[in-house]
């Protein structure tokens, strides 16, 4: 069968659009001049999407989206079919053929990517086992270009993260005109690929198997018992409890669906499968009670027989090889218990085994032999019966030890000995006798370490403070409290986020109001974003981006104005708070004729706090402006030299 082809115009030039014989490419050949070669050829592997005008449209057009290798953006190619009689059939045939070719190319590439040069059987097995449970493509989680070009994923992340959405909108609103929206979006998400990847993984997570019988509970509404169960829950019940599936197959459609499930959830069989005790007061059911004696886990014996259990922990093997039926009974912990005594434990264990069987282990090497590994063997080994392990030490022989110690090479005296030699023995003995006399007359820890409570602790004195003096204790207390305050500022109610400061609680706004702090946070985030844009353009070395860099410098200057505006508003709020406290002081004095002491320095907020929080950002803006002026001056000097030469 010949590949489909049709008359189509591309960029207002008539030609023929055709698919190659091998179905690996689509090409467009112009009509004039006759016999010309294809002017456009698109490989099927590069086509990302196809769009066609609806059947009700008068014009028949086909738009092909193709992405070249190494590029993150897709290019569009629009073809208008010009046949007066068969334009629509030709377009449909080409689109259907391209769709099938694209699907075949994607499936073959995914299998080849997993093959790694192995055999055909291993290639197919790897391709099947590598598919994620939800059917999604996990390769996209690790491809930065796909994450940065996934618009739907970005919009979903912005909806779930209000602070990031606010930063994006504000940065887009205040961006320079020289930067297009696509350039800004690409730069914005290039620094937040980790957030996109985490959001993509979160969206693709699905709930695994669970104990469905314990989650299904009847509800009493207006004196009647009602039960709601979904198709997914029914499928889980069948997969977890083979006995229920057997009962269902044997009694439906003799019983209706509603009657079967209504009787099942009120039967003794339901209580047995849940692991609950069956009492005489439970209602009986002639149809379902006959299945109470059936063993639900018929395949459990086969699984245990197929699995390998080490002999050292195989209790059943001990009973078979070393029976204790004669003589004294073993301890009760070693006696097998019946199913009726602890049904809930056995039921939950059996159900957990079924659920975990379908979970592939990610920490076990399938190439290892079946049985206890080396770690398990060492854990179960009886170390008391083993001898002492042979010591394996490396003997270190040092020929000249003197070069490893600090000493004077000429005299052979160590540094400590030289230091002690400079001291006066008479003065040292006098100080020692004084300390011993003080300890003898008034023994205690404070006297032993030399604490002087009567010392003034004046820091202006040039004398070095003694250990235990008031000055030393005050300095140590101040240092510890400063460290505690700094730690609380970094941890309490203030979590770092991709958008800068978080939406803070009142206890973490540093005395600022919530509205001012939110403005400060947004200003910090947008300024950081424009700084990233500036350095990306400035360090690129592209002369064509000089105009863009100058616009970014203007934007950074406006950011300084925004920071100053936030500081002014914070100062006004603090001034109002101070005036409010002064009014309270006056009112208190008028009522009681007593002055109230208020420390105005304890009132937080103001421009000082804003400048302190945004100090590194302001310094970064100044550095960017300084580097820009330096580069601009150097470029102007080079241009002047070239003008003089010419």
Coordinates of C-alpha atoms in Angstrom, one line a residue:
X1 CA 0.0 0.0 0.0
X2 CA 1.4 3.4 -1.1
X3 CA 2.0 5.9 1.7
X4 CA -0.5 8.7 1.9
X5 CA 0.2 12.0 0.2
X6 CA -1.8 15.2 -0.7
X7 CA -1.6 18.6 -2.2
X8 CA -0.8 21.2 0.5
X9 CA 0.5 24.7 0.6
X10 CA 3.3 25.7 3.0
X11 CA 4.0 29.4 3.6
X12 CA 1.6 30.3 0.7
X13 CA 3.6 28.1 -1.7
X14 CA 1.9 25.1 -3.4
X15 CA 3.4 21.7 -3.0
X16 CA 2.9 18.1 -2.0
X17 CA 3.0 16.7 1.6
X18 CA 3.9 13.0 1.7
X19 CA 5.0 10.4 4.1
X20 CA 8.1 8.3 3.3
X21 CA 7.8 4.6 2.4
X22 CA 9.4 3.5 5.6
X23 CA 7.1 5.8 7.6
X24 CA 9.9 7.4 9.4
X25 CA 9.6 11.0 8.1
X26 CA 7.2 13.4 6.4
X27 CA 8.3 15.8 3.7
X28 CA 7.0 18.7 1.7
X29 CA 8.1 19.2 -1.9
X30 CA 7.3 22.5 -3.8
X31 CA 5.5 22.3 -7.1
X32 CA 7.8 24.8 -8.8
X33 CA 10.3 24.2 -10.2
X34 CA 9.2 20.7 -11.4
X35 CA 11.3 17.8 -10.2
X36 CA 12.7 19.8 -7.2
X37 CA 13.8 18.0 -4.0
X38 CA 11.9 18.2 -0.7
X39 CA 12.3 21.6 0.9
X40 CA 11.2 20.4 4.3
X41 CA 11.7 17.0 6.0
X42 CA 10.5 16.2 9.5
X43 CA 11.5 12.9 11.2
X44 CA 8.6 11.2 12.9
X45 CA 10.7 10.9 16.1
X46 CA 10.9 14.7 16.4
X47 CA 7.1 15.2 16.1
X48 CA 5.5 16.0 19.5
X49 CA 1.9 16.9 18.6
X50 CA -0.6 17.1 15.7
X51 CA -3.6 19.5 15.3
X52 CA -6.2 19.6 12.5
X53 CA -9.0 22.0 11.8
X54 CA -12.5 20.6 12.7
X55 CA -14.7 19.0 10.0
X56 CA -17.1 22.0 10.1
X57 CA -14.3 24.4 9.1
X58 CA -14.1 25.5 5.4
X59 CA -10.3 25.4 5.4
X60 CA -8.5 22.1 5.8
X61 CA -5.2 22.7 7.7
X62 CA -2.8 20.4 9.5
X63 CA -0.4 21.8 12.2
X64 CA 2.7 19.7 13.1
X65 CA 4.7 20.4 16.2
X66 CA 8.3 19.2 16.0
X67 CA 11.1 19.5 18.5
X68 CA 14.7 19.5 17.2
X69 CA 17.4 17.7 19.1
X70 CA 19.0 19.8 21.8
X71 CA 16.1 22.3 21.8
X72 CA 13.4 22.6 24.5
X73 CA 10.9 24.5 22.4
X74 CA 8.7 23.0 19.7
X75 CA 8.4 24.6 16.3
X76 CA 5.1 24.8 14.4
X77 CA 4.6 23.9 10.7
X78 CA 1.2 24.7 9.2
X79 CA 0.1 23.0 5.9
X80 CA -3.1 24.0 4.0
X81 CA -4.6 21.3 1.8
X82 CA -5.6 22.7 -1.6
X83 CA -7.3 19.9 -3.4
X84 CA -10.8 21.1 -4.5
X85 CA -12.4 17.6 -4.1
X86 CA -10.4 15.5 -1.7
X87 CA -8.7 17.9 0.8
X88 CA -10.4 16.5 3.9
X89 CA -9.7 12.8 3.1
X90 CA -6.1 13.5 2.3
X91 CA -5.6 15.4 5.5
X92 CA -7.3 12.7 7.6
X93 CA -5.2 9.9 5.9
X94 CA -1.9 11.8 6.6
X95 CA -2.8 12.6 10.2
X96 CA -3.8 9.0 10.9
X97 CA -0.6 7.6 9.4
X98 CA 1.5 10.1 11.3
X99 CA -0.3 9.2 14.6
X100 CA 0.4 5.5 14.2
X101 CA 4.0 6.2 13.2
X102 CA 4.6 8.4 16.2
X103 CA 3.1 5.8 18.6
X104 CA 5.3 3.1 17.0
X105 CA 8.4 5.3 17.3
X106 CA 7.7 6.0 21.0
X107 CA 7.2 2.4 21.9
X108 CA 10.3 1.2 20.1
X109 CA 12.5 3.9 21.6
X110 CA 11.3 3.0 25.1
X111 CA 12.1 -0.7 24.6
X112 CA 15.5 0.1 23.0
X113 CA 16.4 2.4 25.9
X114 CA 15.8 -0.4 28.4
X115 CA 17.6 -3.1 26.4
X116 CA 21.2 -2.0 27.0
X117 CA 22.4 -4.4 24.3
X118 CA 20.8 -7.6 25.8
X119 CA 18.8 -10.3 24.2
X120 CA 15.3 -9.8 22.8
X121 CA 13.7 -11.6 25.7
X122 CA 15.5 -9.6 28.3
X123 CA 14.7 -6.4 26.4
X124 CA 10.9 -7.1 26.5
X125 CA 11.1 -8.2 30.2
X126 CA 13.0 -5.0 31.2
X127 CA 10.5 -2.9 29.2
X128 CA 7.5 -4.5 31.0
X129 CA 9.0 -4.4 34.5
X130 CA 10.2 -0.9 34.2
X131 CA 6.7 0.5 33.7
X132 CA 5.5 2.5 36.8
X133 CA 2.4 1.2 38.6
X134 CA 0.3 4.2 37.6
X135 CA 1.2 3.9 33.9
X136 CA 3.1 7.3 33.9
X137 CA 6.4 8.1 32.4
X138 CA 9.0 8.3 35.2
X139 CA 11.7 9.4 32.8
X140 CA 10.1 12.8 32.6
X141 CA 10.8 13.2 36.4
X142 CA 14.6 13.2 35.7
X143 CA 14.6 15.3 32.4
X144 CA 15.0 18.9 33.3
X145 CA 14.0 20.1 29.8
X146 CA 10.7 18.2 30.0
X147 CA 10.0 19.6 33.4
X148 CA 10.7 23.2 32.3
X149 CA 8.5 22.8 29.2
X150 CA 5.5 21.2 31.0
X151 CA 3.1 24.1 31.3
X152 CA 0.4 22.0 32.9
X153 CA 2.8 20.9 35.7
X154 CA 3.9 24.5 36.3
X155 CA 0.3 25.7 36.5
X156 CA -0.5 22.9 38.9
X157 CA 2.5 23.8 41.1
X158 CA 1.5 27.5 41.2
X159 CA -2.1 26.5 42.3
X160 CA -0.8 24.5 45.2
X161 CA 1.9 27.0 46.3
X162 CA 0.3 30.4 46.8
X163 CA 3.5 32.1 47.8
X164 CA 5.3 30.9 44.7
X165 CA 2.3 32.0 42.6
X166 CA 2.4 35.5 44.1
X167 CA 6.2 35.7 43.4
X168 CA 5.7 34.6 39.8
X169 CA 2.8 37.1 39.1
X170 CA 4.6 40.0 40.8
X171 CA 7.9 39.3 39.0
X172 CA 6.1 39.0 35.7
X173 CA 4.3 42.3 36.3
X174 CA 7.5 44.2 37.1
X175 CA 9.9 42.6 34.6
X176 CA 11.6 44.8 32.0
X177 CA 10.0 45.2 28.6
X178 CA 13.2 43.9 26.9
X179 CA 12.5 40.4 28.4
X180 CA 9.8 38.5 26.8
X181 CA 7.3 36.4 28.7
X182 CA 8.8 33.1 27.4
X183 CA 12.3 34.2 28.4
X184 CA 11.1 35.1 31.9
X185 CA 9.2 31.9 32.3
X186 CA 12.2 29.8 31.2
X187 CA 14.5 31.6 33.5
X188 CA 12.0 31.5 36.4
X189 CA 11.6 27.7 36.3
X190 CA 15.2 26.9 35.5
X191 CA 16.0 27.8 39.1
X192 CA 13.1 25.8 40.5
X193 CA 13.4 22.4 38.7
X194 CA 13.6 20.6 42.0
X195 CA 10.2 21.9 42.9
X196 CA 8.7 20.8 39.6
X197 CA 10.3 17.3 40.0
X198 CA 8.9 17.0 43.6
X199 CA 5.5 18.1 42.5
X200 CA 5.5 15.7 39.5
X201 CA 6.4 12.7 41.8
X202 CA 3.7 13.8 44.3
X203 CA 1.1 13.9 41.5
X204 CA 2.0 10.4 40.2
X205 CA 1.8 8.8 43.6
X206 CA -1.1 6.4 44.0
X207 CA -2.5 4.6 47.0
X208 CA -1.4 1.0 47.4
X209 CA -3.4 -2.0 48.6
X210 CA -4.9 -1.9 52.1
X211 CA -7.1 -3.9 54.4
X212 CA -10.4 -3.2 52.6
X213 CA -12.7 -5.2 54.9
X214 CA -11.8 -3.1 57.9
X215 CA -12.5 0.1 56.0
X216 CA -16.0 -0.9 54.9
X217 CA -18.4 0.0 57.7
X218 CA -22.2 0.1 57.6
X219 CA -23.9 3.3 58.6
X220 CA -27.3 3.7 60.3
X221 CA -29.5 6.4 58.8
X222 CA -33.1 7.0 60.0
X223 CA -33.2 3.6 61.7
X224 CA -32.0 1.7 58.6
X225 CA -28.5 0.3 58.0
X226 CA -26.9 1.5 54.7
X227 CA -23.7 0.4 53.2
X228 CA -21.7 2.2 50.4
X229 CA -19.0 0.2 48.5
X230 CA -17.2 1.1 45.3
X231 CA -16.1 -1.1 42.4
X232 CA -12.4 -0.6 43.4
X233 CA -13.2 -1.9 46.8
X234 CA -14.9 -5.0 45.4
X235 CA -11.9 -5.7 43.2
X236 CA -9.6 -5.4 46.3
X237 CA -11.8 -7.8 48.2
X238 CA -11.6 -10.4 45.4
X239 CA -7.8 -10.0 45.2
X240 CA -7.2 -10.2 48.9
X241 CA -9.8 -12.9 49.8
X242 CA -10.0 -15.7 47.2
X243 CA -12.8 -17.3 49.2
X244 CA -15.1 -14.3 48.7
X245 CA -14.6 -14.5 45.0
X246 CA -15.5 -18.2 45.0
X247 CA -18.6 -17.5 47.1
X248 CA -19.6 -14.7 44.7
X249 CA -19.1 -16.9 41.6
X250 CA -21.2 -19.7 43.0
X251 CA -24.1 -17.6 44.3
X252 CA -24.5 -14.7 41.9
X253 CA -26.7 -14.3 39.9
X254 CA -28.8 -16.6 42.0
X255 CA -28.7 -13.7 44.4
X256 CA -28.7 -10.2 43.2
X257 CA -25.7 -8.0 43.7
X258 CA -27.3 -5.9 46.4
X259 CA -28.7 -8.9 48.2
X260 CA -25.3 -10.8 48.1
X261 CA -23.3 -7.9 49.6
X262 CA -25.9 -7.0 52.1
X263 CA -26.0 -10.6 53.4
X264 CA -22.2 -10.9 53.3
X265 CA -21.4 -7.9 55.4
X266 CA -23.9 -9.1 58.1
X267 CA -22.7 -12.8 58.0
X268 CA -20.4 -14.8 60.2
X269 CA -18.1 -15.3 57.2
X270 CA -17.4 -11.5 57.1
X271 CA -16.4 -11.6 60.8
X272 CA -14.2 -14.6 60.3
X273 CA -12.3 -12.9 57.4
X274 CA -11.8 -9.8 59.5
X275 CA -10.4 -11.9 62.3
X276 CA -13.1 -11.3 64.8
X277 CA -14.5 -13.9 67.2
X278 CA -17.8 -15.5 66.2
X279 CA -20.3 -15.6 69.0
X280 CA -23.6 -17.5 69.4
X281 CA -25.6 -14.2 69.1
X282 CA -24.4 -13.5 65.6
X283 CA -27.0 -13.9 62.9
X284 CA -26.8 -17.1 60.7
X285 CA -27.0 -17.4 57.0
X286 CA -27.9 -20.7 55.3
X287 CA -26.0 -19.8 52.1
X288 CA -22.8 -18.2 53.5
X289 CA -22.4 -20.2 56.7
X290 CA -21.5 -23.4 54.8
X291 CA -18.2 -21.7 53.7
X292 CA -17.1 -21.1 57.3
X293 CA -15.1 -24.4 57.3
X294 CA -13.3 -23.7 54.0
X295 CA -9.7 -22.6 54.3
X296 CA -9.3 -19.3 52.7
X297 CA -5.5 -19.6 52.5
X298 CA -5.2 -22.8 50.5
X299 CA -2.3 -21.3 48.6
X300 CA -0.5 -20.3 51.8
X301 CA 0.8 -23.8 52.3
X302 CA 2.2 -23.9 48.7
X303 CA 3.9 -20.5 49.3
X304 CA 5.5 -21.8 52.5
X305 CA 6.6 -25.0 50.8
X306 CA 8.2 -23.0 48.0
X307 CA 9.9 -20.5 50.3
X308 CA 13.2 -21.3 52.0
X309 CA 13.2 -21.0 55.8
X310 CA 16.6 -21.3 57.7
X311 CA 16.6 -24.4 59.9
X312 CA 17.7 -22.4 62.9
X313 CA 14.3 -20.6 63.0
X314 CA 12.2 -23.3 61.4
X315 CA 9.9 -24.4 64.4
X316 CA 7.9 -26.9 62.2
X317 CA 11.2 -28.4 61.0
X318 CA 12.3 -28.9 64.6
X319 CA 9.0 -30.7 65.4
X320 CA 9.6 -32.9 62.4
X321 CA 13.3 -33.7 63.0
X322 CA 13.4 -33.5 66.8
X323 CA 10.0 -34.2 68.2
X324 CA 9.2 -33.3 71.8
X325 CA 5.9 -35.3 72.1
X326 CA 7.4 -37.5 74.8
X327 CA 8.7 -36.2 78.1
X328 CA 8.2 -32.7 79.4
X329 CA 6.2 -30.3 77.3
X330 CA 8.0 -27.4 75.8
X331 CA 7.5 -23.9 77.0
X332 CA 4.2 -22.3 76.0
X333 CA 6.0 -19.8 73.8
X334 CA 7.2 -22.8 71.7
X335 CA 3.8 -24.5 71.4
X336 CA 1.7 -23.9 68.3
X337 CA -1.6 -22.2 69.1
X338 CA -4.9 -22.8 67.4
X339 CA -6.6 -20.5 65.0
X340 CA -9.5 -19.9 67.3
X341 CA -7.5 -18.4 70.1
X342 CA -5.9 -15.4 68.3
X343 CA -7.8 -15.1 65.0
X344 CA -7.1 -11.4 64.6
X345 CA -3.4 -11.8 64.7
X346 CA -3.2 -14.6 62.2
X347 CA -5.7 -12.9 59.9
X348 CA -3.8 -9.7 59.8
X349 CA -0.5 -11.5 59.3
X350 CA -1.9 -13.5 56.4
X351 CA -3.4 -10.4 54.8
X352 CA -0.1 -8.5 55.3
X353 CA 1.7 -11.3 53.5
X354 CA -0.6 -11.1 50.6
X355 CA -0.3 -7.3 50.3
X356 CA 3.5 -7.4 50.6
X357 CA 3.9 -10.2 48.0
X358 CA 2.9 -7.7 45.3
X359 CA 5.4 -5.0 46.5
X360 CA 8.7 -5.5 44.7
X361 CA 11.6 -5.3 47.1
X362 CA 14.1 -2.6 46.2
X363 CA 16.9 -3.6 48.5
X364 CA 17.4 -7.2 47.4
X365 CA 19.8 -8.3 44.7
X366 CA 17.9 -10.9 42.6
X367 CA 21.1 -12.5 41.5
X368 CA 21.9 -13.6 45.1
X369 CA 21.2 -17.3 46.1
X370 CA 18.0 -18.1 48.0
X371 CA 18.4 -18.4 51.7
X372 CA 20.1 -16.6 54.6
X373 CA 22.5 -14.0 53.4
X374 CA 25.8 -13.2 55.2
X375 CA 24.3 -10.5 57.4
X376 CA 21.5 -12.8 58.5
X377 CA 23.9 -15.6 59.2
X378 CA 26.2 -13.4 61.3
X379 CA 23.1 -12.1 63.2
X380 CA 21.9 -15.6 64.0
X381 CA 25.3 -17.1 64.7
X382 CA 26.1 -18.3 68.3
X383 CA 29.0 -16.1 69.1
X384 CA 29.6 -17.6 72.5
X385 CA 30.9 -20.8 70.9
X386 CA 33.3 -19.0 68.6
X387 CA 36.9 -18.3 69.6
X388 CA 38.6 -15.0 69.8
X389 CA 39.1 -13.3 66.5
X390 CA 42.7 -13.0 65.3
X391 CA 43.9 -9.5 65.7
X392 CA 44.8 -7.8 62.5
X393 CA 46.9 -4.7 63.4
X394 CA 49.4 -2.7 61.5
X395 CA 52.5 -2.2 63.5
X396 CA 53.8 1.4 63.2
X397 CA 57.6 1.7 63.6
X398 CA 58.8 5.3 64.2
X399 CA 62.5 5.8 64.0
X400 CA 62.8 9.5 65.0
X401 CA 60.0 10.6 67.3
X402 CA 61.5 13.9 68.2
X403 CA 60.3 15.5 64.9
X404 CA 56.7 14.9 65.9
X405 CA 56.9 17.1 68.9
X406 CA 57.3 20.9 69.3
X407 CA 60.8 21.6 70.5
X408 CA 63.8 23.7 69.9
X409 CA 66.0 21.8 67.5
X410 CA 69.2 23.5 68.7
X411 CA 68.8 23.0 72.5
X412 CA 66.4 20.0 72.4
X413 CA 64.0 21.8 74.9
X414 CA 60.3 21.6 74.3
X415 CA 58.1 24.7 73.9
X416 CA 56.3 24.2 77.2
X417 CA 59.6 23.7 79.0
X418 CA 60.9 27.0 77.5
X419 CA 57.8 28.8 78.6
X420 CA 58.1 27.5 82.2
X421 CA 61.8 28.5 82.2
X422 CA 60.9 32.1 81.8
X423 CA 58.8 32.2 84.9
X424 CA 60.1 33.3 88.3
X425 CA 60.0 30.4 90.8
X426 CA 59.7 32.7 93.8
X427 CA 56.6 34.4 92.3
X428 CA 55.0 31.2 91.3
X429 CA 55.5 29.7 94.8
X430 CA 54.1 32.9 96.4
X431 CA 50.9 32.7 94.2
X432 CA 50.5 29.0 95.0
X433 CA 50.8 29.6 98.8
X434 CA 48.2 32.4 98.5
X435 CA 45.7 30.2 96.7
X436 CA 46.2 27.4 99.2
X437 CA 45.8 29.7 102.2
X438 CA 42.5 31.1 100.8
X439 CA 41.2 27.6 100.1
X440 CA 42.2 26.4 103.6
X441 CA 40.6 29.4 105.4
X442 CA 37.3 29.3 103.4
X443 CA 36.9 26.1 101.4
X444 CA 34.5 26.1 98.5
X445 CA 34.3 25.9 94.8
X446 CA 34.0 29.6 94.3
X447 CA 37.2 30.2 96.2
X448 CA 38.9 27.3 94.4
X449 CA 38.4 28.8 90.9
X450 CA 38.9 32.4 92.0
X451 CA 35.4 33.8 91.8
X452 CA 35.2 37.4 93.2
X453 CA 31.6 38.5 93.9
X454 CA 32.7 41.9 94.9
X455 CA 34.4 42.7 91.7
X456 CA 32.8 45.6 89.7
X457 CA 33.1 43.9 86.4
X458 CA 33.8 47.2 84.7
X459 CA 34.7 46.4 81.1
X460 CA 36.5 49.7 80.7
X461 CA 39.3 48.6 82.9
X462 CA 42.3 47.4 80.9
X463 CA 42.9 44.6 83.4
X464 CA 42.1 41.2 82.1
X465 CA 39.1 39.7 83.7
X466 CA 39.6 36.7 86.0
X467 CA 37.8 33.5 85.4
X468 CA 34.6 33.7 87.5
X469 CA 34.4 37.4 87.9
X470 CA 31.2 39.3 87.2
X471 CA 32.5 40.6 83.9
X472 CA 33.3 37.1 82.7
X473 CA 30.0 35.7 83.9
X474 CA 28.1 38.6 82.2
X475 CA 30.0 38.1 79.0
X476 CA 29.3 34.3 79.0
X477 CA 25.6 34.9 79.7
X478 CA 25.4 37.5 76.9
X479 CA 27.0 35.2 74.4
X480 CA 24.8 32.2 75.3
X481 CA 21.6 34.3 75.1
X482 CA 22.6 35.8 71.8
X483 CA 23.2 32.3 70.4
X484 CA 19.8 31.1 71.7
X485 CA 18.0 34.2 70.1
X486 CA 19.8 33.6 66.8
X487 CA 18.7 29.9 66.8
X488 CA 15.1 30.8 67.6
X489 CA 15.1 33.3 64.8
X490 CA 16.2 30.7 62.4
X491 CA 13.9 27.9 63.5
X492 CA 10.7 29.2 65.2
X493 CA 7.8 29.7 62.8
X494 CA 10.0 30.7 59.9
X495 CA 10.6 28.1 57.3
X496 CA 12.7 28.7 54.2
X497 CA 10.9 28.3 51.0
X498 CA 11.6 28.8 47.3
X499 CA 9.8 32.1 47.2
X500 CA 12.0 33.7 49.9
X501 CA 10.6 34.3 53.4
X502 CA 7.5 32.3 54.3
X503 CA 4.1 33.8 55.2
X504 CA 5.1 34.4 58.8
X505 CA 3.2 34.1 62.0
X506 CA 3.0 37.1 64.3
X507 CA 5.7 35.7 66.5
X508 CA 8.2 35.7 63.6
X509 CA 7.6 39.0 61.9
X510 CA 10.3 40.8 64.0
X511 CA 7.9 43.4 65.2
X512 CA 6.5 44.2 61.8
X513 CA 2.8 43.9 60.9
X514 CA 1.8 40.9 58.8
X515 CA 0.9 43.1 55.8
X516 CA 4.3 44.9 55.9
X517 CA 6.2 41.6 56.4
X518 CA 4.3 40.0 53.4
X519 CA 5.3 43.0 51.3
X520 CA 8.9 42.6 52.5
X521 CA 8.8 38.9 51.6
X522 CA 7.4 39.6 48.1
X523 CA 9.9 42.4 47.5
X524 CA 12.7 40.1 48.5
X525 CA 11.5 37.3 46.3
X526 CA 11.1 39.5 43.2
X527 CA 14.4 41.2 43.7
X528 CA 16.2 37.9 44.0
X529 CA 14.5 36.8 40.8
X530 CA 15.7 39.9 38.9
X531 CA 19.2 39.4 40.3
X532 CA 19.3 35.9 38.9
X533 CA 18.2 37.3 35.5
X534 CA 20.9 40.0 35.6
X535 CA 23.8 37.6 36.4
X536 CA 22.5 35.2 33.8
X537 CA 22.6 37.8 31.1
X538 CA 25.7 39.6 32.4
X539 CA 27.9 36.5 32.6
X540 CA 26.7 35.2 29.3
X541 CA 29.2 37.4 27.4
X542 CA 26.6 38.0 24.7
X543 CA 26.9 41.6 23.2
X544 CA 23.4 41.4 21.8
X545 CA 22.0 41.3 25.4
X546 CA 23.5 44.7 26.4
X547 CA 20.2 46.4 26.1
X548 CA 18.5 43.7 28.2
X549 CA 21.2 44.1 30.9
X550 CA 20.7 47.9 31.0
X551 CA 17.0 47.4 31.5
X552 CA 17.6 44.9 34.3
X553 CA 19.9 47.4 36.0
X554 CA 17.0 49.9 35.9
X555 CA 14.7 47.3 37.3
X556 CA 17.2 46.6 40.2
X557 CA 17.3 50.4 40.9
X558 CA 13.5 50.4 41.1
X559 CA 13.8 47.4 43.5
X560 CA 15.9 49.6 45.8
X561 CA 13.0 52.2 45.7
X562 CA 10.5 49.4 46.6
X563 CA 12.7 48.4 49.6
X564 CA 12.9 52.0 50.7
X565 CA 9.1 52.3 50.5
X566 CA 8.7 49.2 52.7
X567 CA 11.2 50.6 55.2
X568 CA 9.3 54.0 55.3
X569 CA 6.0 52.2 55.9
X570 CA 7.5 50.1 58.6
X571 CA 8.9 53.3 60.2
X572 CA 5.5 54.9 60.1
X573 CA 3.9 51.9 61.8
X574 CA 6.6 52.0 64.5
X575 CA 6.0 55.7 65.0
X576 CA 2.3 55.2 65.4
X577 CA 3.0 52.5 68.0
X578 CA 5.4 54.8 69.9
X579 CA 2.8 57.5 69.9
X580 CA 0.2 55.1 71.2
X581 CA 2.5 54.1 74.1
X582 CA 3.1 57.7 74.9
X583 CA -0.6 58.4 75.0
X584 CA -1.0 55.5 77.4
X585 CA 1.8 57.0 79.6
X586 CA 0.0 60.3 79.7
X587 CA -3.4 58.7 80.5
X588 CA -1.8 56.7 83.3
X589 CA -0.1 59.8 84.7
X590 CA -3.4 61.7 84.7
X591 CA -5.2 58.8 86.5
X592 CA -2.6 57.9 89.1
X593 CA -0.1 60.9 89.1
X594 CA 2.6 58.4 88.7
X595 CA 5.0 58.1 85.8
X596 CA 5.0 54.8 83.9
X597 CA 8.4 53.6 82.7
X598 CA 8.4 52.3 79.1
X599 CA 11.4 51.1 77.2
X600 CA 10.8 52.4 73.6
X601 CA 13.7 50.4 72.3
X602 CA 11.8 47.2 73.1
X603 CA 9.2 48.1 70.4
X604 CA 10.2 46.1 67.4
X605 CA 9.8 46.9 63.7
X606 CA 10.7 50.0 61.9
X607 CA 13.1 50.7 59.1
X608 CA 16.0 49.3 61.1
X609 CA 14.4 45.8 61.0
X610 CA 13.7 46.0 57.2
X611 CA 17.2 47.2 56.5
X612 CA 18.6 44.4 58.6
X613 CA 16.5 41.6 56.9
X614 CA 17.1 42.9 53.4
X615 CA 20.7 44.0 54.0
X616 CA 22.3 41.1 52.0
X617 CA 19.8 41.8 49.1
X618 CA 20.7 45.5 49.1
X619 CA 24.4 44.6 49.1
X620 CA 23.8 42.2 46.2
X621 CA 22.1 45.0 44.2
X622 CA 25.0 47.4 44.8
X623 CA 27.5 44.8 43.8
X624 CA 25.5 44.2 40.5
X625 CA 25.4 47.9 39.8
X626 CA 29.1 48.3 40.6
X627 CA 30.1 45.4 38.2
X628 CA 27.8 46.8 35.5
X629 CA 29.4 50.2 35.7
X630 CA 32.8 48.7 35.7
X631 CA 32.1 46.7 32.6
X632 CA 30.4 49.7 30.9
X633 CA 33.4 51.9 31.5
X634 CA 35.7 49.2 30.1
X635 CA 33.5 48.8 27.0
X636 CA 33.4 52.6 26.5
X637 CA 37.2 52.8 26.7
X638 CA 37.6 50.1 24.2
X639 CA 35.2 51.7 21.8
X640 CA 37.0 55.1 22.1
X641 CA 40.3 53.4 21.3
X642 CA 38.8 51.8 18.2
X643 CA 37.4 55.2 17.1
X644 CA 40.9 56.8 17.5
X645 CA 42.5 54.0 15.5
X646 CA 40.0 54.3 12.7

